[in-house]
JSON list of C-alpha atoms and ligand atoms in Angstrom, two decimals:
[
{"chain": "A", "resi": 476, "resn": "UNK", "atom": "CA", "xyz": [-15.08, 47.20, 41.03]},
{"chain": "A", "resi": 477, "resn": "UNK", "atom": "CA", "xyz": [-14.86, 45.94, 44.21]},
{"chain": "A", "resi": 478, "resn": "UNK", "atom": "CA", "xyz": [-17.10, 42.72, 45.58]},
{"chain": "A", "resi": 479, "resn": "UNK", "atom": "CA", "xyz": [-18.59, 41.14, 48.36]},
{"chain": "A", "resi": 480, "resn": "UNK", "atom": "CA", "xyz": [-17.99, 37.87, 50.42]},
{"chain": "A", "resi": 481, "resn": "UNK", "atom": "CA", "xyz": [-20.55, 35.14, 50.84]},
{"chain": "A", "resi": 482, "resn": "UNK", "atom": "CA", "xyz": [-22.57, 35.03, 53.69]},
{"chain": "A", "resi": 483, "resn": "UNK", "atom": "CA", "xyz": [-22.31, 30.74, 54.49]},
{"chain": "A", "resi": 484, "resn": "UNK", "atom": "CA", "xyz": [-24.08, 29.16, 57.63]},
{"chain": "A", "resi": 485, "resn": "UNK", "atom": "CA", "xyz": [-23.39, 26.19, 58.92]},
{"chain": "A", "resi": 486, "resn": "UNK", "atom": "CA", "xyz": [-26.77, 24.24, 60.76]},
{"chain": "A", "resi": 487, "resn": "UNK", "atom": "CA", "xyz": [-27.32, 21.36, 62.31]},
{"chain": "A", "resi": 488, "resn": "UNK", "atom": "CA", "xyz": [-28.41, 19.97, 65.92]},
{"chain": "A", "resi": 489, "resn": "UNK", "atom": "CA", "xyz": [-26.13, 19.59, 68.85]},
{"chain": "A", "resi": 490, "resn": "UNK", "atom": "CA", "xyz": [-23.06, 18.06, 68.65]},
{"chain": "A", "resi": 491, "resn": "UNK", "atom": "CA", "xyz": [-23.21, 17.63, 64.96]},
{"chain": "A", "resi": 492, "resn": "UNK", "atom": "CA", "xyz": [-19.37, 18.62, 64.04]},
{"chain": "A", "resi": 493, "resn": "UNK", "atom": "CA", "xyz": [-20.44, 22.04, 63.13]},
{"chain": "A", "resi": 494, "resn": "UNK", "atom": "CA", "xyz": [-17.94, 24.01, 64.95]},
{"chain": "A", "resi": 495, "resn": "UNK", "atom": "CA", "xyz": [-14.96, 21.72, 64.26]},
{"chain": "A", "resi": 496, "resn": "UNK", "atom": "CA", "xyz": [-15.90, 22.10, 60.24]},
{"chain": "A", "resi": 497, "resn": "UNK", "atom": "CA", "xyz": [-16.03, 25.83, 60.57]},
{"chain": "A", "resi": 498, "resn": "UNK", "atom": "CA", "xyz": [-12.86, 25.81, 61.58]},
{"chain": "A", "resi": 499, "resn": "UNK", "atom": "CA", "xyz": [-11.31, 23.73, 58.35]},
{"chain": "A", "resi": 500, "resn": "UNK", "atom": "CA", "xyz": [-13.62, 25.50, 56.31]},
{"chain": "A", "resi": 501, "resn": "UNK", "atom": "CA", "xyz": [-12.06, 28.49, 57.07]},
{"chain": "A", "resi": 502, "resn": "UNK", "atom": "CA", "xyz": [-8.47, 27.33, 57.59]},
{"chain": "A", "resi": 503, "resn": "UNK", "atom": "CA", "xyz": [-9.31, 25.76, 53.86]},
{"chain": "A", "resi": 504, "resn": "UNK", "atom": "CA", "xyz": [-10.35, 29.06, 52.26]},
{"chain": "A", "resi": 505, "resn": "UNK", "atom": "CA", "xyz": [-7.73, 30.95, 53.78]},
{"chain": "A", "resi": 506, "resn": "UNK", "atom": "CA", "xyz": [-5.28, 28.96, 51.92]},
{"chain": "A", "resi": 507, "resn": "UNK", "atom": "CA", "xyz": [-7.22, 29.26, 48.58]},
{"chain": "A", "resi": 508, "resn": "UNK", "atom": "CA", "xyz": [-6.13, 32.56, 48.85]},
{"chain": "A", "resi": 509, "resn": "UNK", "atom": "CA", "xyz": [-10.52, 33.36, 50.19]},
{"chain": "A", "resi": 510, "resn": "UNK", "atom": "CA", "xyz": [-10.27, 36.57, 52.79]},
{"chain": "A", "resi": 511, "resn": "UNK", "atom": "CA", "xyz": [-12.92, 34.50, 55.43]},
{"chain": "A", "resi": 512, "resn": "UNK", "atom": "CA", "xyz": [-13.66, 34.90, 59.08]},
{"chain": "A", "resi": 513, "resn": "UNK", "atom": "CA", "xyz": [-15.58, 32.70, 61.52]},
{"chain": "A", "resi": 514, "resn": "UNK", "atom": "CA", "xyz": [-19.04, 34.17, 63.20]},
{"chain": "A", "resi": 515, "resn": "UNK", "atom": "CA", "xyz": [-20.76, 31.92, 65.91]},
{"chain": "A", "resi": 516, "resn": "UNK", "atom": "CA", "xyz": [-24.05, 32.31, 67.30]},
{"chain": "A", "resi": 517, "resn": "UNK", "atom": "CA", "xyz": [-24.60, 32.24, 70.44]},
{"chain": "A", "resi": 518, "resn": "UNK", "atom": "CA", "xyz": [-21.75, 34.62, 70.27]},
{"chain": "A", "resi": 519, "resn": "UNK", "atom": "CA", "xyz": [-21.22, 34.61, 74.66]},
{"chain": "A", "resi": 520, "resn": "UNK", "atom": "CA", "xyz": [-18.80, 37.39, 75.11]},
{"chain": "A", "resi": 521, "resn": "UNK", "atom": "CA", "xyz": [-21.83, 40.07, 74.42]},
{"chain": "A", "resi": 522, "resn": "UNK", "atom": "CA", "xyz": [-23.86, 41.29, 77.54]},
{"chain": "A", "resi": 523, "resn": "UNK", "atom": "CA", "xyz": [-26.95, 39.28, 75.71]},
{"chain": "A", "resi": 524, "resn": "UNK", "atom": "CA", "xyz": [-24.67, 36.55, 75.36]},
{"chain": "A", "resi": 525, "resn": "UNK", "atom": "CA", "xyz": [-23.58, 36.14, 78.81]},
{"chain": "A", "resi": 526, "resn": "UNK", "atom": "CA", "xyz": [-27.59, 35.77, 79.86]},
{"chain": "A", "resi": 527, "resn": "UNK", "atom": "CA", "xyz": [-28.06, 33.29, 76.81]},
{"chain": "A", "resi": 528, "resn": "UNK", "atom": "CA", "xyz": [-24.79, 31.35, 78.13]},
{"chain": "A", "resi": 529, "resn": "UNK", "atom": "CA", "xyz": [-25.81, 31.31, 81.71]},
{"chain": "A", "resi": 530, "resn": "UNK", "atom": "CA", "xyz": [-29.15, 29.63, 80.09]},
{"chain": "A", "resi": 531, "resn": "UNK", "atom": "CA", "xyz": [-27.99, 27.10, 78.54]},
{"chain": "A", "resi": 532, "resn": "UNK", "atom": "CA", "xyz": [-25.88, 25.84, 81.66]},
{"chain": "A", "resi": 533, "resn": "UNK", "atom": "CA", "xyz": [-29.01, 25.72, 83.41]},
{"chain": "A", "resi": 534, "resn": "UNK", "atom": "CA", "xyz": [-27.77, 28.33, 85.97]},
{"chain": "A", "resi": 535, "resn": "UNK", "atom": "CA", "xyz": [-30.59, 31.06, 85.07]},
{"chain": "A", "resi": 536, "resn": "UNK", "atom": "CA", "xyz": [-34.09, 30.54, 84.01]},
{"chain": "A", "resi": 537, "resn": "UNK", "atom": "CA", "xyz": [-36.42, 32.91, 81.89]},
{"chain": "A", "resi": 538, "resn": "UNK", "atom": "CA", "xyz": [-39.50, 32.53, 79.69]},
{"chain": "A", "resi": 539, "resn": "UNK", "atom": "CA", "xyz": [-39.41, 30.58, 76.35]},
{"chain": "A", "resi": 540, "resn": "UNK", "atom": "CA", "xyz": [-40.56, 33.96, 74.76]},
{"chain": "A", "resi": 541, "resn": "UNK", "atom": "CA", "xyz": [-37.65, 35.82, 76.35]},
{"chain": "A", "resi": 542, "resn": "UNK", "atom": "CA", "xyz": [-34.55, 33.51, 75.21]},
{"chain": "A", "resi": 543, "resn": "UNK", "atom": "CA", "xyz": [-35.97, 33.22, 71.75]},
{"chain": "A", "resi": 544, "resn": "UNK", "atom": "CA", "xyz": [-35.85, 37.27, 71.96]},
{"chain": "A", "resi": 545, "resn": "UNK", "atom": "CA", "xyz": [-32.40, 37.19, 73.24]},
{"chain": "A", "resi": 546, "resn": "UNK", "atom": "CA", "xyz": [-30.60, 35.10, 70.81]},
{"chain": "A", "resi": 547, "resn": "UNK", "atom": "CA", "xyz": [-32.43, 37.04, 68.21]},
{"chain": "A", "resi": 548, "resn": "UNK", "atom": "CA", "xyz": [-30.90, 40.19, 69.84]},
{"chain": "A", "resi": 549, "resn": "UNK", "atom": "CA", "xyz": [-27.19, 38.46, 70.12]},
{"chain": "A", "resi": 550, "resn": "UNK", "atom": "CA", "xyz": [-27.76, 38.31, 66.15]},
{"chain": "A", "resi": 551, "resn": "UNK", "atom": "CA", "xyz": [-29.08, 41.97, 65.59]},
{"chain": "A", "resi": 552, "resn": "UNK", "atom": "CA", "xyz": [-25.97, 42.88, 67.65]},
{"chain": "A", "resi": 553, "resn": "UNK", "atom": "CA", "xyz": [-23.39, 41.61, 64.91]},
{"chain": "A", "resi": 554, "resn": "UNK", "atom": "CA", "xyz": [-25.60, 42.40, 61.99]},
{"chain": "A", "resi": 555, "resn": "UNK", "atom": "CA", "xyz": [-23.76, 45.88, 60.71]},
{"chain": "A", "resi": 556, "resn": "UNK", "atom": "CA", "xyz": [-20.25, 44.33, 61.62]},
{"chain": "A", "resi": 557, "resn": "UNK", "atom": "CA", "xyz": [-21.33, 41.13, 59.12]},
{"chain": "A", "resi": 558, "resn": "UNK", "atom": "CA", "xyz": [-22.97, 43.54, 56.56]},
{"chain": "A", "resi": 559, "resn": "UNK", "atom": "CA", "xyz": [-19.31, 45.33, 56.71]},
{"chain": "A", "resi": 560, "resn": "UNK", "atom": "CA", "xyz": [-16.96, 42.82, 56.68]},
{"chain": "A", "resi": 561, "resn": "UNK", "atom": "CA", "xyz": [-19.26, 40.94, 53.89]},
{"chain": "A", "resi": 562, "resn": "UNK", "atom": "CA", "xyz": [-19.02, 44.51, 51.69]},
{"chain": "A", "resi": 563, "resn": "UNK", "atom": "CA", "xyz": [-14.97, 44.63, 52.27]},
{"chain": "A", "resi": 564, "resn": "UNK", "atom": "CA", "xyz": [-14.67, 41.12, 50.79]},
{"chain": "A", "resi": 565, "resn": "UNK", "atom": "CA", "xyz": [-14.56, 38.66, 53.29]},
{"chain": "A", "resi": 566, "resn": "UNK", "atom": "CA", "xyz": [-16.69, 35.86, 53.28]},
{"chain": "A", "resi": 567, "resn": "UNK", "atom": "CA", "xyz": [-18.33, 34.95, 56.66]},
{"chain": "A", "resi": 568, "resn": "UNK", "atom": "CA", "xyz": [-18.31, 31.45, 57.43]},
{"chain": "A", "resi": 569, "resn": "UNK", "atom": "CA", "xyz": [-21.08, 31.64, 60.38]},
{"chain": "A", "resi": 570, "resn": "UNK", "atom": "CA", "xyz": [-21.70, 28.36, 62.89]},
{"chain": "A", "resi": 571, "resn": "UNK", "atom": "CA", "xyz": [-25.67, 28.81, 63.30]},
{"chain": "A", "resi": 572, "resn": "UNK", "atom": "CA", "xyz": [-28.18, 31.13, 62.44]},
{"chain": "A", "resi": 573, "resn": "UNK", "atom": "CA", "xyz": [-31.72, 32.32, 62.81]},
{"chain": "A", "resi": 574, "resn": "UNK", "atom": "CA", "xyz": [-32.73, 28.46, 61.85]},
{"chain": "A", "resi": 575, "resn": "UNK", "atom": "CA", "xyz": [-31.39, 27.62, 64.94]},
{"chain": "A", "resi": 576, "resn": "UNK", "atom": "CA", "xyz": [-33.32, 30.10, 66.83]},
{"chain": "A", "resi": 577, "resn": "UNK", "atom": "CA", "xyz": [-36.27, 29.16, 65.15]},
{"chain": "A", "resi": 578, "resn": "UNK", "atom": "CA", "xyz": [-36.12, 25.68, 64.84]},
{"chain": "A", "resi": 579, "resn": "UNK", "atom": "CA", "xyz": [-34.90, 25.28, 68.42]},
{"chain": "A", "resi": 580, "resn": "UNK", "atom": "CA", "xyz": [-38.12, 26.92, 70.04]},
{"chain": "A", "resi": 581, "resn": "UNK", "atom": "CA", "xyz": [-40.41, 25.72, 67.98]},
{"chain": "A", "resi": 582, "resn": "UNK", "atom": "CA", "xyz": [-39.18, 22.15, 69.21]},
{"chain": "A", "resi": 583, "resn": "UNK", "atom": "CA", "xyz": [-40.69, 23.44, 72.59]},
{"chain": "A", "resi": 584, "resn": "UNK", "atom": "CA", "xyz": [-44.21, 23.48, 71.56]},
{"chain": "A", "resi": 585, "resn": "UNK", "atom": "CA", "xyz": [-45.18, 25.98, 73.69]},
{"chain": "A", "resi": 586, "resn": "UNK", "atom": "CA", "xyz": [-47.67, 27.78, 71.17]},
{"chain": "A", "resi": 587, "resn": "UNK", "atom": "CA", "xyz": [-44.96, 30.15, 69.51]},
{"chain": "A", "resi": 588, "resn": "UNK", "atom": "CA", "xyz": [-46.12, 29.81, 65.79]},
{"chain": "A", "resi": 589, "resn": "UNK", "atom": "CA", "xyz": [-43.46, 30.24, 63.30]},
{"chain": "A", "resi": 590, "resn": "UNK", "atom": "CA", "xyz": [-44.57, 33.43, 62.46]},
{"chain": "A", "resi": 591, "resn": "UNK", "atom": "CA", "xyz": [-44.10, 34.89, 65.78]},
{"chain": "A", "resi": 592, "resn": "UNK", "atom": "CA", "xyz": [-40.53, 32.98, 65.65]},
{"chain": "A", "resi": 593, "resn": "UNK", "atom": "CA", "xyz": [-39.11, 34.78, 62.29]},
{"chain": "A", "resi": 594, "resn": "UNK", "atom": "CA", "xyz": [-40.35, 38.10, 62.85]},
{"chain": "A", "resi": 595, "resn": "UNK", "atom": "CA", "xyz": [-37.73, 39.04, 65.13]},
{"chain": "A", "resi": 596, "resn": "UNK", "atom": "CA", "xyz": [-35.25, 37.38, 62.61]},
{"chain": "A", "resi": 597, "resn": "UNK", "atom": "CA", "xyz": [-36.39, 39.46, 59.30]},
{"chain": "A", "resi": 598, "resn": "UNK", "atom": "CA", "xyz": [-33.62, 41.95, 58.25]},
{"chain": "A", "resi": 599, "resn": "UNK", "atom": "CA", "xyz": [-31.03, 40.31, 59.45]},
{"chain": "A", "resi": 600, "resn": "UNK", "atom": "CA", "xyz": [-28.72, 39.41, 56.58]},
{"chain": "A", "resi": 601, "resn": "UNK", "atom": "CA", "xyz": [-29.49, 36.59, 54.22]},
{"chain": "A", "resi": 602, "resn": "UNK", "atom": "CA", "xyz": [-27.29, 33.57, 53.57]},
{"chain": "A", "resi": 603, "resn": "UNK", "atom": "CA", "xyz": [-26.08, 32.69, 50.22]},
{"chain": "A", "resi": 604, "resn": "UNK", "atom": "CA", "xyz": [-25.52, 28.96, 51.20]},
{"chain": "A", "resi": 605, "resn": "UNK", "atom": "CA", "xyz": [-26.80, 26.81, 54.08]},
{"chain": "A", "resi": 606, "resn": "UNK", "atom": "CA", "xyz": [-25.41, 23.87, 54.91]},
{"chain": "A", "resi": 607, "resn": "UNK", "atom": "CA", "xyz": [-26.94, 21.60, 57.24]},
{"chain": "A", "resi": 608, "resn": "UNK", "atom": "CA", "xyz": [-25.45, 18.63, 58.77]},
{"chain": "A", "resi": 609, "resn": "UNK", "atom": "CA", "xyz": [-27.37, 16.07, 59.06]},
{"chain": "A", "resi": 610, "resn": "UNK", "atom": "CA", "xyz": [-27.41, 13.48, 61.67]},
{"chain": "A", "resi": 611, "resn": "UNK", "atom": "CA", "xyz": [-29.21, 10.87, 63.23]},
{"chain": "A", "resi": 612, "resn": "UNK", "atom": "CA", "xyz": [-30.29, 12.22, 66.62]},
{"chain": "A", "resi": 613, "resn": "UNK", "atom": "CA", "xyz": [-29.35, 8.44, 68.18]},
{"chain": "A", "resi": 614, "resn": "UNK", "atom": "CA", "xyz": [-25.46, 8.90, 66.96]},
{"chain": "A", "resi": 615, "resn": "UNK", "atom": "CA", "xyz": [-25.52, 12.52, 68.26]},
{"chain": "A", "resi": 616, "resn": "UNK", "atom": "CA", "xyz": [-26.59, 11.22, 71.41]},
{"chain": "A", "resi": 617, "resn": "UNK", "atom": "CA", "xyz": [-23.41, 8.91, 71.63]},
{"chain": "A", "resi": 618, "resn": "UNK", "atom": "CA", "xyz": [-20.88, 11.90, 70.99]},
{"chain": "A", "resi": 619, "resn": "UNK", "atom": "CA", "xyz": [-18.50, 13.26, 73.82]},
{"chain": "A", "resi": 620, "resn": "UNK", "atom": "CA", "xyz": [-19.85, 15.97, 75.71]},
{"chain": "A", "resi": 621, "resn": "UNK", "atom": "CA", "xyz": [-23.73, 15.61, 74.84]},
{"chain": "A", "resi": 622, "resn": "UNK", "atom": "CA", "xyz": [-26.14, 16.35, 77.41]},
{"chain": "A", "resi": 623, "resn": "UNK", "atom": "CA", "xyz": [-23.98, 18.83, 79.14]},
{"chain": "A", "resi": 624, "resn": "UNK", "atom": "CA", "xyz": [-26.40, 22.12, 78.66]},
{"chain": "A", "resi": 625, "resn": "UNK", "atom": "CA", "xyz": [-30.01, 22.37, 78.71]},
{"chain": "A", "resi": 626, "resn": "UNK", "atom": "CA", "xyz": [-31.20, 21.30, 74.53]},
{"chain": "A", "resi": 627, "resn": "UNK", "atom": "CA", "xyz": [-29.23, 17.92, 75.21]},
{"chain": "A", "resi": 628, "resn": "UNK", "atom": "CA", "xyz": [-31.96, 15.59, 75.32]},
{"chain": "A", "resi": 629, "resn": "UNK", "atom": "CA", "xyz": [-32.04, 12.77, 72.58]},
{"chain": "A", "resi": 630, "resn": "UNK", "atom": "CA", "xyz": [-36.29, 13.58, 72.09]},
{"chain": "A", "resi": 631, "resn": "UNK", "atom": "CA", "xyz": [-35.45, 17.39, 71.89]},
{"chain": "A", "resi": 632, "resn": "UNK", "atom": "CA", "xyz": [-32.83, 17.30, 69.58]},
{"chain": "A", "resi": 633, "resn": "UNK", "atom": "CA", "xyz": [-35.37, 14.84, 67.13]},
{"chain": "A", "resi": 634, "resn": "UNK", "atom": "CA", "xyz": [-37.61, 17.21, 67.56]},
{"chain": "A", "resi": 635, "resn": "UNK", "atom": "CA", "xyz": [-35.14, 20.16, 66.82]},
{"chain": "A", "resi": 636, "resn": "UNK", "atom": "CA", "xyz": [-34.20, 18.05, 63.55]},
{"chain": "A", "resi": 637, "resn": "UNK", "atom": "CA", "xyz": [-37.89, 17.78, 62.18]},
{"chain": "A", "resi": 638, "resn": "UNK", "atom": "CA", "xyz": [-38.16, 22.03, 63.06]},
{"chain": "A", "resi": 639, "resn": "UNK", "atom": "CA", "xyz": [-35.10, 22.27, 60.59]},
{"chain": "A", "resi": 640, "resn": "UNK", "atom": "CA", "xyz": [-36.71, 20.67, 57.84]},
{"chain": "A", "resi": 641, "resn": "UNK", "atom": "CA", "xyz": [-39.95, 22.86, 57.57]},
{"chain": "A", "resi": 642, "resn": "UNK", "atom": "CA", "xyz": [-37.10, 25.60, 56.89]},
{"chain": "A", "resi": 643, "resn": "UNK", "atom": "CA", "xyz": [-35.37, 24.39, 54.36]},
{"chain": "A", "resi": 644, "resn": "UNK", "atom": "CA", "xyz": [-35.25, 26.81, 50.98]},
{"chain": "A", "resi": 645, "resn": "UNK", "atom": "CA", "xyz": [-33.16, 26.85, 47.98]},
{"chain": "A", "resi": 646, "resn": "UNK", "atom": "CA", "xyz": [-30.21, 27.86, 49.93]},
{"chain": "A", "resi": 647, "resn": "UNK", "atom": "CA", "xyz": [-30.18, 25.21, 51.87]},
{"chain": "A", "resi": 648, "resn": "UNK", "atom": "CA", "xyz": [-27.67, 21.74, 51.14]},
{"chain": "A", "resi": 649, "resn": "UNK", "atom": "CA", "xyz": [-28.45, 19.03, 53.90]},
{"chain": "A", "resi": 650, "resn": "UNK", "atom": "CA", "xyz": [-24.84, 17.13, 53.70]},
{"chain": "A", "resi": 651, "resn": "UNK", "atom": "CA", "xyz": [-24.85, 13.68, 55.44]},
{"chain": "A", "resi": 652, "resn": "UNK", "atom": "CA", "xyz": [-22.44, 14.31, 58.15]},
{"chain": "A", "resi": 653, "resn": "UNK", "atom": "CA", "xyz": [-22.12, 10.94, 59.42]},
{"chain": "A", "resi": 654, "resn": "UNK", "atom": "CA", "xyz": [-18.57, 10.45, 57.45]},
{"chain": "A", "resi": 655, "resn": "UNK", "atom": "CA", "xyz": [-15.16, 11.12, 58.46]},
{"chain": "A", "resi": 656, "resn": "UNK", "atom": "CA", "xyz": [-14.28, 14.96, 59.47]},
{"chain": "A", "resi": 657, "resn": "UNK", "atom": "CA", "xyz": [-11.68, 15.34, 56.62]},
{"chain": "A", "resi": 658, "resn": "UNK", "atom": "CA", "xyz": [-14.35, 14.04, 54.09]},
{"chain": "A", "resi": 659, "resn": "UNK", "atom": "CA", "xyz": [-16.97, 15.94, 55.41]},
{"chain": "A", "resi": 660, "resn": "UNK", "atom": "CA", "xyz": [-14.42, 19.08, 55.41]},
{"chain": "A", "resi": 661, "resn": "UNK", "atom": "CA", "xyz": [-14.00, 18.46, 51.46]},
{"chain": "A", "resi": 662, "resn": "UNK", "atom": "CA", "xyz": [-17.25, 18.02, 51.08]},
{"chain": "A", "resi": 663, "resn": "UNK", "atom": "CA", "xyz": [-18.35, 21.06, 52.65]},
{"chain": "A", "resi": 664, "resn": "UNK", "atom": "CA", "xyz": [-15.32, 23.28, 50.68]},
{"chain": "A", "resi": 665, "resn": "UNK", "atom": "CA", "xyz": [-16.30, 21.61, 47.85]},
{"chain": "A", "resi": 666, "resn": "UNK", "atom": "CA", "xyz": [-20.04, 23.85, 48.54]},
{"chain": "A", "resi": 667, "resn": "UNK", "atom": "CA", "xyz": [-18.38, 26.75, 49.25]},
{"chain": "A", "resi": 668, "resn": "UNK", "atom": "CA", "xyz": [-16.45, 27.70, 46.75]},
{"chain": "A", "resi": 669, "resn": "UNK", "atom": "CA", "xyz": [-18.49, 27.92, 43.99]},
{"chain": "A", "resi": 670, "resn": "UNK", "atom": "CA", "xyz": [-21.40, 30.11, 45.70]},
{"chain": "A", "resi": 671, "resn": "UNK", "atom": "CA", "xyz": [-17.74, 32.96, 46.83]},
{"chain": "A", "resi": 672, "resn": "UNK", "atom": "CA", "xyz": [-17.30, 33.12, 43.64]},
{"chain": "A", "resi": 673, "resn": "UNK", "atom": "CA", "xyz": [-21.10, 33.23, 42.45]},
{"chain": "A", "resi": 674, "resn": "UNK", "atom": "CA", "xyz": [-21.90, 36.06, 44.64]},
{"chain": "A", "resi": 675, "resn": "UNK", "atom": "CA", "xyz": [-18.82, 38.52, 44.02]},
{"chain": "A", "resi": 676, "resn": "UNK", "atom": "CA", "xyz": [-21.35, 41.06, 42.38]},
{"chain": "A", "resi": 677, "resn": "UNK", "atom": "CA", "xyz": [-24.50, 40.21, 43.91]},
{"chain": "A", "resi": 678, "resn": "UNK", "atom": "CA", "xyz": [-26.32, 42.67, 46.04]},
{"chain": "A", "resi": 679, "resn": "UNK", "atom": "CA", "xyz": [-26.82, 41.62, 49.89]},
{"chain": "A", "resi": 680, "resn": "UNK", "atom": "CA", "xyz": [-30.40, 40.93, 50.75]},
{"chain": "A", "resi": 681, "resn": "UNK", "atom": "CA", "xyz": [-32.84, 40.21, 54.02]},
{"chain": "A", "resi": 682, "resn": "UNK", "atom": "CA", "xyz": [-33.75, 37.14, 55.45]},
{"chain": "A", "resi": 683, "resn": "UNK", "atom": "CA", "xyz": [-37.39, 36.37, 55.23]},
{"chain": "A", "resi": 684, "resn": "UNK", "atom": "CA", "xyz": [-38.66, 39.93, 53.41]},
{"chain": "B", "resi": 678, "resn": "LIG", "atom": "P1", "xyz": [-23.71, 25.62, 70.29]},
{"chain": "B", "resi": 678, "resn": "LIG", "atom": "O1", "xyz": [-22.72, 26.49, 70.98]},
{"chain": "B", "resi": 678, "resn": "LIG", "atom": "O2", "xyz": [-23.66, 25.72, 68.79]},
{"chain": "B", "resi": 678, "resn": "LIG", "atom": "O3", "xyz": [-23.74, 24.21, 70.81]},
{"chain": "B", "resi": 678, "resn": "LIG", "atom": "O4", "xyz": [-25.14, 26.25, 70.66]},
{"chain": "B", "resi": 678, "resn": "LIG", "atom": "C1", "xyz": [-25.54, 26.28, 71.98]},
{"chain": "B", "resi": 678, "resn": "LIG", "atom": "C2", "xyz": [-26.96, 25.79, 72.14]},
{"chain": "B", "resi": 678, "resn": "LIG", "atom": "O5", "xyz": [-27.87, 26.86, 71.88]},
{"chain": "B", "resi": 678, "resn": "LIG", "atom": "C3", "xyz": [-27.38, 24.65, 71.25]},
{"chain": "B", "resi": 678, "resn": "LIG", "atom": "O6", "xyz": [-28.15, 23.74, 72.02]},
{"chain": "B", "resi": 678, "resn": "LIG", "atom": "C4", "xyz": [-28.24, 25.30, 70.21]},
{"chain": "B", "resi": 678, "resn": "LIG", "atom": "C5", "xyz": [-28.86, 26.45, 70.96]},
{"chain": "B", "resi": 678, "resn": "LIG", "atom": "N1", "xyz": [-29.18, 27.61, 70.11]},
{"chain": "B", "resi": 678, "resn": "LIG", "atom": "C6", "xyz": [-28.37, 28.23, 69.24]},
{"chain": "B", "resi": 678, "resn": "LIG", "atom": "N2", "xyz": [-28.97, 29.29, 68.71]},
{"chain": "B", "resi": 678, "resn": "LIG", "atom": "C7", "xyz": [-30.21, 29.35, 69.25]},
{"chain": "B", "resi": 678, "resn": "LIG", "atom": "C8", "xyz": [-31.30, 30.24, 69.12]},
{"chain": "B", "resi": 678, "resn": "LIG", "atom": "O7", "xyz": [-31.26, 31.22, 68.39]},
{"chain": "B", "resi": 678, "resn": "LIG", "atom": "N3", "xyz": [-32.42, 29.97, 69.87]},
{"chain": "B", "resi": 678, "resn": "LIG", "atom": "C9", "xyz": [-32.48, 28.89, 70.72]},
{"chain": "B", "resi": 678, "resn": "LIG", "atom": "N4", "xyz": [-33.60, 28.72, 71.41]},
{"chain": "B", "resi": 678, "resn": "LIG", "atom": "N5", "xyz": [-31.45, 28.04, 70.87]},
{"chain": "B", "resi": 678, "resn": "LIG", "atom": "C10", "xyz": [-30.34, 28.26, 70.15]},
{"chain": "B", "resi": 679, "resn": "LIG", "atom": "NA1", "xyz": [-24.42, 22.38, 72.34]},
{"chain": "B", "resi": 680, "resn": "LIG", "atom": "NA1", "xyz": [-21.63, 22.73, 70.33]}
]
């Protein structure tokens, strides 16, 4: 019989070390012998993506409702190559999700109720493990490279961080990420694992159906 791969996301506000642990997580599985390949939302190569890009660098301008739409749609436009690569065995290790969309424009409280902000997010795929790094907004703020792009302000991000936690679920492991990267990267392994192998023969399901 043949099985899936797990669907993992990796959360957390900016500059939180996510895309530096994707990559060990995924260099780390790969050597277990774990058939894994790296997603990341915004993905900017798509035509969606090069709008959402331009964006975030401040160098185009569009309605709260529209961007939230848009980074919704650079999901929907990976969504059958995930579902396929998930059913041929490879687990997806995936550097933010729909709780990023979410969680970053309800921060804006511009009237958007959370509601309105998943619907566009139901049937994409759901994720067998989230794991959210968590740190304080005031040591993000100190990190090379913050406040380059338009959601790098120190009161957004805390507000970003308190959106997270109305999302949390049973998927969800918040991991203190305020530790070295090679014992957060053991840490984080140490999550995966267990939930590849836990999954092998479960069906795939929707997010928030
Ligand atoms: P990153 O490349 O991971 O730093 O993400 C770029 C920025 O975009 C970051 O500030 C988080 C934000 N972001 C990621 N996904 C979404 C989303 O779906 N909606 C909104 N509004 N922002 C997002
Ligand atoms: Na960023
Ligand atoms: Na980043």
């Amino acid at each position: 019989m043949s099985t899936r791969g797990a669907l993992i996301v990796i959360e957390g506000c900016d500059c939180s070390g996510k895309s530096v642990q994707c990559r060990n997580i995924l260099e780390s599985l790969n050597n277990q012998g774990i058939p894994a390949e790296l997603i990341r939302f915004p993905d900017r190569t798509t035509d969606t993506g090069h709008l959402i890009d331009k964006y975030l660098r401040n160098t185009a301008d569009l309605p709260d409702q529209v961007i939230h739409l848009l980074f919704s749609a650079n999901r929907w436009e990976l969504r059958s190559k995930m579902e396929n690569l998930l059913t041929n065995g490879i687990t997806l290790v995936v550097d933010r999700y729909s709780f990023s969309g979410v969680a970053y424009s309800y921060a804006k409280k511009n009237g958007m109720n959370l509601e309105w902000l998943k619907s566009p997010e139901r049937g994409l795929l759901k994720p067998d493990l989230v794991l959210f790094l968590k740190l304080e907004p005031n040591v993000i703020k100190q990190r090379k490279g913050f406040g380059e792009e338009r959601y790098e302000t120190l009161e957004f991000q805390e507000a970003v961080f308190r959106c997270f936690e109305l999302l949390t679920d049973d998927t969800w492991k918040i991991v203190d990420a305020d530790t070295s990267v090679d014992k957060l990267s053991e840490i984080l392994v140490s999550q995966v694992v267990p939930v590849v192998d836990r999954v092998k023969t479960l069906p795939l399901s929707n997010l928030w159906s």
